[in-house]
Amino acid sequence: MADARPFHWEYVPEPVQQEFFRIEGGKPLSGSVAISGAKNAALKMLAAATLTGERCRFTNVPEIEDVRVMAQTLTELGVVVERPEPNVYEVAAGDVEWQFVPLEAAAKMRASFMLLGPLLARCGRVIISNPGGDRIGRRPVNLHVEAMRTLGAQIEYRNGYYFATAPGRLRGAEIRFPFVSVMGTENAMLAATLADGHTVLRPAAQEPEVDDLIACLQKMGAEIERTYPDTIEIEGKKRLRGAEHRVIPDRIEAGTFVVAGAVSGGKITLTGAPCEHLGAFIETMGRAGVGVSCGKDTIEVDGSALEAEGFTAVDIETAAYPGLATDLQPPTSVLLTQAKGTSHVRETIFEDRLEWMSELRRMGASIDIKDSHTAVIKGRQRLHGADVEIGDLRAGASLILAALAATGTTTIHGAHHVHRGYENIEGKFLDLGARIERLAEGNDASSS
Ligand code: UD1
């Protein structure tokens, strides 16, 4: 490996263009909205492209900030990334000049850690920043690291960086995860495709994006298969080839728009929507009284019950797929503020996924956050406009939903978080008749 560039021990984040959304709520949405490609599949495919020196072409890639960050990170490694047209990305990793993923990339996006497995397997070494610097404990990556060690890698952790080497090739092995991890599974999969011998991953994550990555890897010549629902087996190959793959639709974006139709009391159609990947969520919507009907690749949402008989309170609990996605807990919680009765929300995957609810309370929601995993929502509370702050991507999209349901004007600061994961979100809402603007902080001129 060429000498790594100087490390940035004193990392100062780049200034982000501060923006806010201004939303005037209370208007039922109508019309149709096209669902974009899945963020959580596309990012892994861009990383997977470094497993081969041949060109890979991905279509239906969402035009979002996280994809831009991953493309930029790859470019800085010496990989050629091209975007011949919107939503199409071509990656040619003939030469990976640097096997160094700096803190700048990791701090912007946790998924940059997905480069550990492929770079280690292909190049035999990588220095990669711990996502979030030294903040071990919150969203750790120990499962990823242990999986690589099981495949024969030597990994040391110093000053916020993992220094990983694989003398010779990685070796196929049986990897037993203590619990299910989506990116842990995916990182191990990518590494094992180029390892010497057979790898078994168990329990493997069952999210649709994992299967989409498997389909992509198979096109690249990998011998990889889900042999049981919770088991993935891989026979390592010496090399993989280029391939073309279309990214599956984003089930989280789709779920977000389902709730938008419902809490605005509107009627909307989602096109290119993955109904088959939304089982637990659609079942929850049905129990709450939201009209959701699935076509071949469309979802019709009817929120007219909101002002008629009203929605019904339901208890929800997040779980690994096929359970209710943790990424759909915030939108579902917004819906529950509009349901009659008491709903219990149990968040089992992450410990910081209820914090955003304090902002929802500022809009008039009655929510008792019992602990980091449990909240009780009493409805129906009429939401009203307020000045609120987005802390992360999913919370941000959910505050938009609350603002659409609210009377009056809501100002949502930190709009850039939402663009990490939602393509053209204000444009899509505008097309559905919402009154939404994206503005630069300190300047009331529209920037969208
Ligand atoms: C992925 C998704 C994210 C989603 C999450 C759960 C991407 C880019 N992100 O995140 O949108 O919310 O799945 O569906 O695909 N954990 C450890 N050690 C590890 C790894 C994870 O303790 O090494 C813990 C996490 O803190 C969490 C749990 O395992 O409590 C599950 O997380 P995981 O499935 O790994 O989430 P991600 O893959 O990071």
Short mmCIF file of C-alpha atoms and ligand atoms in Angstrom, two decimals:
data_model
loop_
_atom_site.label_atom_id
_atom_site.label_comp_id
_atom_site.label_asym_id
_atom_site.label_seq_id
_atom_site.Cartn_x
_atom_site.Cartn_y
_atom_site.Cartn_z
CA MET A 1 0.00 0.00 0.00
CA ALA A 2 1.23 3.50 -0.72
CA ASP A 3 1.85 5.62 2.36
CA ALA A 4 -1.39 6.79 3.81
CA ARG A 5 -2.09 10.50 3.68
CA PRO A 6 -1.50 12.38 6.91
CA PHE A 7 -4.24 11.66 9.41
CA HIS A 8 -6.47 14.44 10.58
CA TRP A 9 -6.37 13.94 14.31
CA GLU A 10 -7.97 17.30 14.92
CA TYR A 11 -10.97 16.76 12.72
CA VAL A 12 -13.02 19.86 12.05
CA PRO A 13 -16.21 19.12 10.13
CA GLU A 14 -16.75 21.03 6.89
CA PRO A 15 -19.34 23.75 7.27
CA VAL A 16 -22.72 22.50 6.09
CA GLN A 17 -25.12 24.78 4.26
CA GLN A 18 -27.65 25.39 7.02
CA GLU A 19 -31.19 25.14 5.72
CA PHE A 20 -34.66 24.83 7.10
CA PHE A 21 -38.06 23.69 5.89
CA ARG A 22 -41.09 25.93 6.23
CA ILE A 23 -44.30 23.96 6.05
CA GLU A 24 -47.87 25.10 6.25
CA GLY A 25 -49.90 22.10 7.30
CA GLY A 26 -53.49 21.04 7.35
CA LYS A 27 -53.90 20.28 3.64
CA PRO A 28 -54.81 16.73 2.54
CA LEU A 29 -52.24 15.39 0.06
CA SER A 30 -53.38 14.02 -3.29
CA GLY A 31 -51.82 12.65 -6.46
CA SER A 32 -49.00 10.21 -7.00
CA VAL A 33 -45.37 9.98 -5.97
CA ALA A 34 -42.59 7.84 -7.43
CA ILE A 35 -40.48 5.94 -4.91
CA SER A 36 -36.70 6.16 -5.38
CA GLY A 37 -34.08 3.43 -5.10
CA ALA A 38 -33.15 2.13 -1.67
CA LYS A 39 -30.40 4.08 0.09
CA ASN A 40 -29.45 1.09 2.22
CA ALA A 41 -28.96 -1.09 -0.85
CA ALA A 42 -27.26 1.44 -3.14
CA LEU A 43 -24.56 2.41 -0.63
CA LYS A 44 -23.49 -1.23 -0.18
CA MET A 45 -23.37 -1.82 -3.94
CA LEU A 46 -21.07 1.15 -4.45
CA ALA A 47 -18.80 -0.40 -1.80
CA ALA A 48 -19.13 -3.87 -3.39
CA ALA A 49 -17.87 -2.47 -6.71
CA THR A 50 -14.39 -2.21 -5.16
CA LEU A 51 -14.27 -6.03 -5.09
CA THR A 52 -13.48 -6.06 -8.80
CA GLY A 53 -11.29 -4.12 -11.20
CA GLU A 54 -14.03 -4.27 -13.83
CA ARG A 55 -16.71 -1.64 -14.31
CA CYS A 56 -19.99 -1.98 -12.42
CA ARG A 57 -23.10 -0.08 -13.41
CA PHE A 58 -25.93 0.63 -11.01
CA THR A 59 -29.31 2.05 -11.97
CA ASN A 60 -32.16 3.40 -9.83
CA VAL A 61 -29.57 4.85 -7.43
CA PRO A 62 -31.19 7.55 -5.27
CA GLU A 63 -29.79 11.05 -5.73
CA ILE A 64 -29.10 11.69 -2.06
CA GLU A 65 -26.29 13.12 0.02
CA ASP A 66 -25.14 9.74 1.39
CA VAL A 67 -24.62 8.42 -2.15
CA ARG A 68 -22.66 11.56 -2.99
CA VAL A 69 -20.48 11.04 0.10
CA MET A 70 -19.83 7.38 -0.79
CA ALA A 71 -18.98 8.34 -4.41
CA GLN A 72 -16.64 11.04 -3.13
CA THR A 73 -14.98 8.64 -0.68
CA LEU A 74 -14.39 6.12 -3.48
CA THR A 75 -12.99 8.82 -5.74
CA GLU A 76 -10.50 9.78 -3.04
CA LEU A 77 -9.32 6.14 -2.94
CA GLY A 78 -8.49 6.38 -6.65
CA VAL A 79 -11.66 4.63 -7.83
CA VAL A 80 -13.33 6.08 -10.92
CA VAL A 81 -16.97 6.94 -10.25
CA GLU A 82 -19.11 8.33 -13.06
CA ARG A 83 -22.71 9.44 -13.20
CA PRO A 84 -23.62 9.29 -16.91
CA GLU A 85 -27.18 10.32 -16.14
CA PRO A 86 -29.27 10.95 -13.04
CA ASN A 87 -29.75 7.84 -10.88
CA VAL A 88 -27.08 5.89 -12.78
CA TYR A 89 -23.63 5.34 -11.25
CA GLU A 90 -20.70 3.54 -12.84
CA VAL A 91 -17.79 2.45 -10.69
CA ALA A 92 -14.44 1.23 -11.99
CA ALA A 93 -12.04 0.20 -9.24
CA GLY A 94 -9.18 -0.90 -11.52
CA ASP A 95 -6.69 0.75 -9.24
CA VAL A 96 -7.45 1.30 -5.60
CA GLU A 97 -4.54 3.64 -4.90
CA TRP A 98 -5.35 4.30 -1.26
CA GLN A 99 -6.71 1.85 1.24
CA PHE A 100 -7.41 4.59 3.72
CA VAL A 101 -10.90 5.71 4.71
CA PRO A 102 -10.50 8.91 6.71
CA LEU A 103 -12.50 10.29 9.58
CA GLU A 104 -13.99 12.90 7.25
CA ALA A 105 -15.89 10.14 5.43
CA ALA A 106 -16.79 8.17 8.54
CA ALA A 107 -18.05 11.21 10.41
CA LYS A 108 -20.40 12.09 7.58
CA MET A 109 -21.76 8.61 7.08
CA ARG A 110 -21.58 5.41 9.07
CA ALA A 111 -21.98 3.33 5.90
CA SER A 112 -18.42 4.31 4.89
CA PHE A 113 -17.44 1.43 7.21
CA MET A 114 -18.82 -0.85 4.49
CA LEU A 115 -15.46 -0.39 2.75
CA LEU A 116 -13.69 -2.46 5.42
CA GLY A 117 -14.68 -5.87 4.05
CA PRO A 118 -14.16 -5.34 0.32
CA LEU A 119 -10.88 -3.40 0.60
CA LEU A 120 -9.44 -5.93 3.03
CA ALA A 121 -10.43 -8.84 0.81
CA ARG A 122 -9.24 -7.26 -2.44
CA CYS A 123 -6.18 -5.26 -1.33
CA GLY A 124 -5.13 -7.17 1.79
CA ARG A 125 -5.03 -4.09 3.99
CA VAL A 126 -7.03 -1.06 4.97
CA ILE A 127 -6.91 1.73 7.50
CA ILE A 128 -10.42 2.86 8.28
CA SER A 129 -11.84 5.35 10.72
CA ASN A 130 -14.19 4.21 13.43
CA PRO A 131 -17.52 5.82 12.47
CA GLY A 132 -18.03 8.68 14.87
CA GLY A 133 -14.36 8.81 15.82
CA ASP A 134 -13.67 7.53 19.30
CA ARG A 135 -17.28 7.39 20.38
CA ILE A 136 -17.28 3.63 20.93
CA GLY A 137 -20.41 2.42 22.60
CA ARG A 138 -22.97 4.21 20.54
CA ARG A 139 -23.61 2.23 17.34
CA PRO A 140 -20.42 0.19 17.68
CA VAL A 141 -18.79 -1.81 14.85
CA ASN A 142 -17.41 -4.65 16.97
CA LEU A 143 -19.41 -7.26 15.04
CA HIS A 144 -17.87 -6.14 11.74
CA VAL A 145 -14.38 -6.25 13.21
CA GLU A 146 -14.86 -9.65 14.86
CA ALA A 147 -16.23 -11.08 11.60
CA MET A 148 -13.07 -9.95 9.75
CA ARG A 149 -10.90 -11.47 12.47
CA THR A 150 -12.78 -14.75 12.09
CA LEU A 151 -11.92 -14.61 8.38
CA GLY A 152 -8.24 -14.37 9.37
CA ALA A 153 -7.66 -10.61 9.38
CA GLN A 154 -5.40 -8.96 11.91
CA ILE A 155 -6.92 -5.76 13.21
CA GLU A 156 -5.58 -3.21 15.65
CA TYR A 157 -7.41 -0.17 16.91
CA ARG A 158 -5.37 2.99 17.50
CA ASN A 159 -6.38 6.62 17.83
CA GLY A 160 -9.78 6.24 16.25
CA TYR A 161 -8.61 4.06 13.34
CA TYR A 162 -8.77 0.34 12.62
CA PHE A 163 -5.55 -0.92 11.02
CA ALA A 164 -6.53 -4.15 9.28
CA THR A 165 -4.35 -6.56 7.31
CA ALA A 166 -4.97 -9.96 5.77
CA PRO A 167 -1.65 -11.68 5.18
CA GLY A 168 -2.23 -13.77 2.05
CA ARG A 169 -5.96 -14.17 1.38
CA LEU A 170 -8.78 -14.07 3.89
CA ARG A 171 -9.91 -17.59 4.80
CA GLY A 172 -13.51 -18.79 4.66
CA ALA A 173 -14.92 -19.53 8.13
CA GLU A 174 -18.08 -20.00 10.14
CA ILE A 175 -19.10 -16.60 11.49
CA ARG A 176 -21.53 -16.67 14.41
CA PHE A 177 -22.98 -13.26 15.21
CA PRO A 178 -24.20 -12.73 18.80
CA PHE A 179 -27.25 -10.97 17.32
CA VAL A 180 -28.42 -9.78 13.92
CA SER A 181 -26.65 -6.82 12.34
CA VAL A 182 -27.49 -5.56 8.86
CA MET A 183 -24.17 -3.98 7.93
CA GLY A 184 -22.26 -6.56 9.97
CA THR A 185 -23.80 -9.26 7.77
CA GLU A 186 -23.12 -7.27 4.61
CA ASN A 187 -19.50 -6.43 5.45
CA ALA A 188 -18.79 -10.09 6.18
CA MET A 189 -20.52 -11.12 2.93
CA LEU A 190 -18.41 -8.76 0.85
CA ALA A 191 -15.17 -9.91 2.47
CA ALA A 192 -16.05 -13.60 2.13
CA THR A 193 -16.75 -13.42 -1.62
CA LEU A 194 -12.98 -13.14 -2.21
CA ALA A 195 -11.83 -15.35 0.71
CA ASP A 196 -10.23 -18.74 0.26
CA GLY A 197 -12.89 -21.38 1.00
CA HIS A 198 -16.37 -21.63 2.41
CA THR A 199 -18.03 -19.11 4.75
CA VAL A 200 -21.25 -19.50 6.70
CA LEU A 201 -22.89 -16.42 8.27
CA ARG A 202 -25.42 -16.97 11.04
CA PRO A 203 -27.68 -15.37 12.16
CA ALA A 204 -27.64 -13.32 8.96
CA ALA A 205 -29.81 -10.23 8.56
CA GLN A 206 -32.89 -10.84 6.40
CA GLU A 207 -33.54 -7.28 5.24
CA PRO A 208 -34.52 -7.02 1.54
CA GLU A 209 -31.48 -4.80 0.94
CA VAL A 210 -29.22 -7.68 2.01
CA ASP A 211 -30.87 -9.92 -0.59
CA ASP A 212 -30.51 -7.22 -3.21
CA LEU A 213 -26.79 -7.07 -2.41
CA ILE A 214 -26.63 -10.88 -2.75
CA ALA A 215 -28.32 -10.62 -6.18
CA CYS A 216 -25.79 -7.97 -7.24
CA LEU A 217 -22.84 -10.06 -6.00
CA GLN A 218 -24.14 -13.11 -7.89
CA LYS A 219 -24.10 -11.04 -11.10
CA MET A 220 -20.49 -10.12 -10.26
CA GLY A 221 -19.69 -13.83 -10.25
CA ALA A 222 -19.78 -14.42 -6.51
CA GLU A 223 -20.92 -17.80 -5.26
CA ILE A 224 -23.26 -16.63 -2.53
CA GLU A 225 -26.67 -17.84 -1.45
CA ARG A 226 -29.16 -17.56 1.40
CA THR A 227 -29.48 -21.23 2.30
CA TYR A 228 -31.89 -20.74 5.25
CA PRO A 229 -33.79 -17.61 6.24
CA ASP A 230 -31.07 -16.71 8.76
CA THR A 231 -28.07 -18.30 7.00
CA ILE A 232 -25.93 -17.07 4.12
CA GLU A 233 -23.24 -19.27 2.59
CA ILE A 234 -20.41 -18.14 0.38
CA GLU A 235 -17.78 -20.03 -1.59
CA GLY A 236 -14.95 -17.57 -2.09
CA LYS A 237 -13.67 -16.77 -5.58
CA LYS A 238 -10.23 -15.55 -6.67
CA ARG A 239 -11.79 -12.66 -8.54
CA LEU A 240 -15.14 -11.10 -9.39
CA ARG A 241 -16.26 -9.36 -12.57
CA GLY A 242 -18.17 -6.21 -13.48
CA ALA A 243 -21.96 -6.27 -13.56
CA GLU A 244 -25.08 -4.18 -14.01
CA HIS A 245 -27.72 -4.06 -11.30
CA ARG A 246 -30.92 -2.13 -10.65
CA VAL A 247 -31.37 -1.08 -7.01
CA ILE A 248 -34.64 -2.14 -5.35
CA PRO A 249 -37.09 0.58 -4.27
CA ASP A 250 -36.74 2.20 -0.88
CA ARG A 251 -39.23 0.66 1.53
CA ILE A 252 -38.48 3.29 4.18
CA GLU A 253 -39.22 6.16 1.81
CA ALA A 254 -42.39 4.33 0.77
CA GLY A 255 -43.49 3.92 4.40
CA THR A 256 -42.83 7.60 5.03
CA PHE A 257 -45.15 8.59 2.17
CA VAL A 258 -47.83 6.14 3.35
CA VAL A 259 -47.91 8.00 6.68
CA ALA A 260 -47.89 11.36 4.86
CA GLY A 261 -51.04 10.38 2.96
CA ALA A 262 -52.66 9.16 6.16
CA VAL A 263 -51.88 11.99 8.61
CA SER A 264 -52.80 14.65 6.06
CA GLY A 265 -56.18 12.92 5.62
CA GLY A 266 -55.38 12.61 1.90
CA LYS A 267 -55.48 10.02 -0.84
CA ILE A 268 -52.24 9.29 -2.65
CA THR A 269 -50.69 6.64 -4.87
CA LEU A 270 -47.09 5.46 -4.51
CA THR A 271 -45.59 4.15 -7.74
CA GLY A 272 -42.60 1.81 -7.98
CA ALA A 273 -43.33 0.87 -4.37
CA PRO A 274 -42.19 -2.38 -2.73
CA CYS A 275 -45.35 -3.62 -1.03
CA GLU A 276 -43.82 -7.08 -0.48
CA HIS A 277 -41.08 -5.54 1.71
CA LEU A 278 -43.49 -3.66 3.95
CA GLY A 279 -45.50 -6.52 5.49
CA ALA A 280 -45.24 -5.65 9.20
CA PHE A 281 -45.66 -1.93 8.52
CA ILE A 282 -48.73 -2.34 6.30
CA GLU A 283 -50.25 -4.69 8.85
CA THR A 284 -49.73 -1.97 11.51
CA MET A 285 -51.34 0.64 9.26
CA GLY A 286 -54.30 -1.68 8.72
CA ARG A 287 -54.78 -2.13 12.48
CA ALA A 288 -54.67 1.66 12.90
CA GLY A 289 -57.41 2.07 10.31
CA VAL A 290 -55.35 3.55 7.48
CA GLY A 291 -56.56 2.41 4.06
CA VAL A 292 -53.59 0.81 2.31
CA SER A 293 -53.99 -1.37 -0.77
CA CYS A 294 -51.18 -2.92 -2.75
CA GLY A 295 -51.10 -3.29 -6.53
CA LYS A 296 -48.31 -4.88 -8.57
CA ASP A 297 -45.86 -2.11 -7.79
CA THR A 298 -48.16 0.55 -6.44
CA ILE A 299 -49.56 1.36 -3.01
CA GLU A 300 -52.82 3.29 -2.65
CA VAL A 301 -53.17 5.19 0.60
CA ASP A 302 -56.49 6.48 1.87
CA GLY A 303 -56.34 8.65 4.99
CA SER A 304 -59.98 9.70 4.94
CA ALA A 305 -60.59 7.88 8.26
CA LEU A 306 -58.60 10.67 9.97
CA GLU A 307 -61.54 13.09 9.97
CA ALA A 308 -64.28 10.40 9.75
CA GLU A 309 -64.19 7.59 12.31
CA GLY A 310 -60.58 8.40 13.30
CA PHE A 311 -57.49 6.19 13.44
CA THR A 312 -57.08 3.62 16.20
CA ALA A 313 -54.24 3.44 18.73
CA VAL A 314 -51.95 0.42 18.33
CA ASP A 315 -48.93 -0.86 20.22
CA ILE A 316 -45.80 -1.25 18.13
CA GLU A 317 -42.42 -2.88 18.64
CA THR A 318 -39.50 -2.60 16.25
CA ALA A 319 -37.53 -5.70 15.25
CA ALA A 320 -35.09 -6.97 12.67
CA TYR A 321 -36.73 -7.88 9.32
CA PRO A 322 -39.35 -9.24 8.81
CA GLY A 323 -40.44 -7.28 11.91
CA LEU A 324 -41.36 -3.60 11.94
CA ALA A 325 -38.31 -1.61 10.76
CA THR A 326 -36.75 0.73 13.31
CA ASP A 327 -36.44 3.26 10.48
CA LEU A 328 -40.25 3.27 10.22
CA GLN A 329 -40.80 3.76 13.95
CA PRO A 330 -40.60 7.59 13.79
CA PRO A 331 -43.15 7.95 10.94
CA THR A 332 -45.44 5.40 12.60
CA SER A 333 -45.20 7.33 15.88
CA VAL A 334 -46.37 10.47 14.09
CA LEU A 335 -49.39 8.52 12.87
CA LEU A 336 -50.10 7.35 16.42
CA THR A 337 -50.34 10.96 17.65
CA GLN A 338 -53.35 11.14 15.33
CA ALA A 339 -54.96 7.90 16.57
CA LYS A 340 -57.62 7.74 19.28
CA GLY A 341 -56.42 6.12 22.52
CA THR A 342 -53.09 5.13 24.03
CA SER A 343 -50.30 3.56 21.97
CA HIS A 344 -47.13 2.02 23.35
CA VAL A 345 -43.99 2.32 21.25
CA ARG A 346 -41.18 -0.11 21.98
CA GLU A 347 -37.89 0.56 20.18
CA THR A 348 -35.71 -2.53 20.47
CA ILE A 349 -32.90 -1.86 17.97
CA PHE A 350 -31.32 1.48 18.93
CA GLU A 351 -31.21 3.34 22.23
CA ASP A 352 -31.36 6.84 20.76
CA ARG A 353 -34.35 6.52 18.47
CA LEU A 354 -36.95 8.12 20.74
CA GLU A 355 -35.07 11.34 21.53
CA TRP A 356 -36.59 13.16 18.55
CA MET A 357 -40.03 12.82 20.15
CA SER A 358 -39.30 15.80 22.39
CA GLU A 359 -39.51 17.93 19.22
CA LEU A 360 -42.82 16.28 18.33
CA ARG A 361 -44.08 17.22 21.79
CA ARG A 362 -43.36 20.87 20.99
CA MET A 363 -45.94 20.53 18.23
CA GLY A 364 -48.61 19.47 20.72
CA ALA A 365 -48.17 15.68 20.80
CA SER A 366 -48.81 13.98 24.14
CA ILE A 367 -45.86 11.64 24.52
CA ASP A 368 -44.39 10.20 27.68
CA ILE A 369 -40.85 8.93 27.02
CA LYS A 370 -40.55 6.28 29.75
CA ASP A 371 -36.96 5.27 28.99
CA SER A 372 -34.62 5.03 26.00
CA HIS A 373 -36.70 2.15 24.58
CA THR A 374 -40.29 2.94 25.52
CA ALA A 375 -42.73 5.76 24.84
CA VAL A 376 -46.45 6.13 25.42
CA ILE A 377 -48.43 8.25 22.96
CA LYS A 378 -51.90 9.55 23.79
CA GLY A 379 -54.08 10.60 20.90
CA ARG A 380 -55.62 12.16 19.15
CA GLN A 381 -53.85 15.44 19.79
CA ARG A 382 -54.28 18.23 17.25
CA LEU A 383 -50.75 19.21 16.25
CA HIS A 384 -49.84 22.85 15.77
CA GLY A 385 -47.00 24.63 14.00
CA ALA A 386 -43.77 25.17 15.97
CA ASP A 387 -40.06 25.85 15.60
CA VAL A 388 -38.31 22.45 15.73
CA GLU A 389 -34.88 20.99 15.10
CA ILE A 390 -33.95 17.85 13.17
CA GLY A 391 -31.38 15.61 14.88
CA ASP A 392 -31.13 12.86 12.29
CA LEU A 393 -32.43 11.61 8.99
CA ARG A 394 -35.50 9.58 10.00
CA ALA A 395 -36.54 12.01 12.71
CA GLY A 396 -36.31 14.79 10.13
CA ALA A 397 -38.65 13.13 7.65
CA SER A 398 -41.06 12.41 10.50
CA LEU A 399 -41.13 16.03 11.64
CA ILE A 400 -42.11 16.93 8.08
CA LEU A 401 -45.02 14.49 8.39
CA ALA A 402 -46.05 16.06 11.70
CA ALA A 403 -45.87 19.51 10.11
CA LEU A 404 -48.13 18.37 7.25
CA ALA A 405 -50.68 17.18 9.82
CA ALA A 406 -50.42 20.34 11.94
CA THR A 407 -52.38 23.53 11.72
CA GLY A 408 -50.30 26.61 11.06
CA THR A 409 -46.69 26.98 10.02
CA THR A 410 -43.81 24.79 11.19
CA THR A 411 -40.16 25.70 10.80
CA ILE A 412 -37.83 22.70 10.80
CA HIS A 413 -34.14 23.47 11.22
CA GLY A 414 -31.39 21.08 10.12
CA ALA A 415 -32.94 20.24 6.73
CA HIS A 416 -29.61 18.89 5.43
CA HIS A 417 -30.06 15.73 7.54
CA VAL A 418 -33.11 14.77 5.47
CA HIS A 419 -31.23 15.08 2.18
CA ARG A 420 -28.83 12.40 3.37
CA GLY A 421 -31.50 9.83 2.64
CA TYR A 422 -34.51 11.21 0.76
CA GLU A 423 -34.29 12.19 -2.90
CA ASN A 424 -35.92 15.53 -3.67
CA ILE A 425 -38.23 15.28 -0.67
CA GLU A 426 -39.66 18.76 -0.87
CA GLY A 427 -40.24 18.40 -4.64
CA LYS A 428 -42.14 15.17 -4.06
CA PHE A 429 -44.28 16.74 -1.34
CA LEU A 430 -44.92 19.83 -3.49
CA ASP A 431 -46.20 17.56 -6.28
CA LEU A 432 -48.63 16.04 -3.78
CA GLY A 433 -49.97 19.53 -3.03
CA ALA A 434 -48.07 20.20 0.18
CA ARG A 435 -47.05 23.72 1.09
CA ILE A 436 -43.35 23.23 1.78
CA GLU A 437 -40.28 25.36 1.13
CA ARG A 438 -36.59 24.78 1.75
CA LEU A 439 -34.79 27.96 2.72
CA ALA A 440 -31.25 28.92 3.65
CA GLU A 441 -30.83 29.83 7.33
CA GLY A 442 -30.49 33.56 7.81
CA ASN A 443 -31.95 34.15 4.37
CA ASP A 444 -35.58 33.80 3.49
CA ALA A 445 -34.86 33.20 -0.23
CA SER A 446 -35.81 29.69 -1.38
CA SER A 447 -32.86 27.38 -2.05
CA SER A 448 -34.74 24.40 -3.40
C1 UD1 B 1 -28.71 -0.55 9.15
C2 UD1 B 1 -29.35 0.56 8.38
C3 UD1 B 1 -30.18 1.44 9.29
C4 UD1 B 1 -31.16 0.61 10.09
C5 UD1 B 1 -30.46 -0.55 10.78
C6 UD1 B 1 -31.41 -1.51 11.47
C7 UD1 B 1 -27.76 0.99 6.59
C8 UD1 B 1 -26.81 1.96 5.98
N1 UD1 B 1 -28.32 1.37 7.75
O1 UD1 B 1 -27.80 0.01 10.10
O2 UD1 B 1 -30.88 2.38 8.48
O3 UD1 B 1 -31.78 1.42 11.06
O4 UD1 B 1 -29.71 -1.32 9.83
O5 UD1 B 1 -32.31 -2.02 10.57
O6 UD1 B 1 -28.03 -0.06 6.06
N2 UD1 B 1 -24.47 -3.32 16.70
C9 UD1 B 1 -23.45 -3.63 17.56
N3 UD1 B 1 -22.23 -3.90 17.02
C10 UD1 B 1 -22.00 -3.87 15.68
C11 UD1 B 1 -23.06 -3.56 14.82
C12 UD1 B 1 -24.30 -3.29 15.35
O7 UD1 B 1 -23.63 -3.65 18.77
O8 UD1 B 1 -20.87 -4.11 15.27
C13 UD1 B 1 -25.83 -3.05 17.25
C14 UD1 B 1 -26.35 -1.66 16.92
O9 UD1 B 1 -25.89 -0.69 17.85
C15 UD1 B 1 -27.85 -1.89 16.99
C16 UD1 B 1 -28.00 -3.32 16.46
O10 UD1 B 1 -26.73 -3.91 16.58
O11 UD1 B 1 -28.27 -1.84 18.31
C17 UD1 B 1 -28.49 -3.45 15.04
O12 UD1 B 1 -27.74 -2.57 14.22
P1 UD1 B 1 -27.39 -2.94 12.72
O13 UD1 B 1 -28.38 -3.90 12.19
O14 UD1 B 1 -25.96 -3.29 12.64
O15 UD1 B 1 -27.62 -1.52 12.01
P2 UD1 B 1 -26.74 -0.94 10.83
O16 UD1 B 1 -26.34 -2.02 9.93
O17 UD1 B 1 -25.71 -0.03 11.38
#
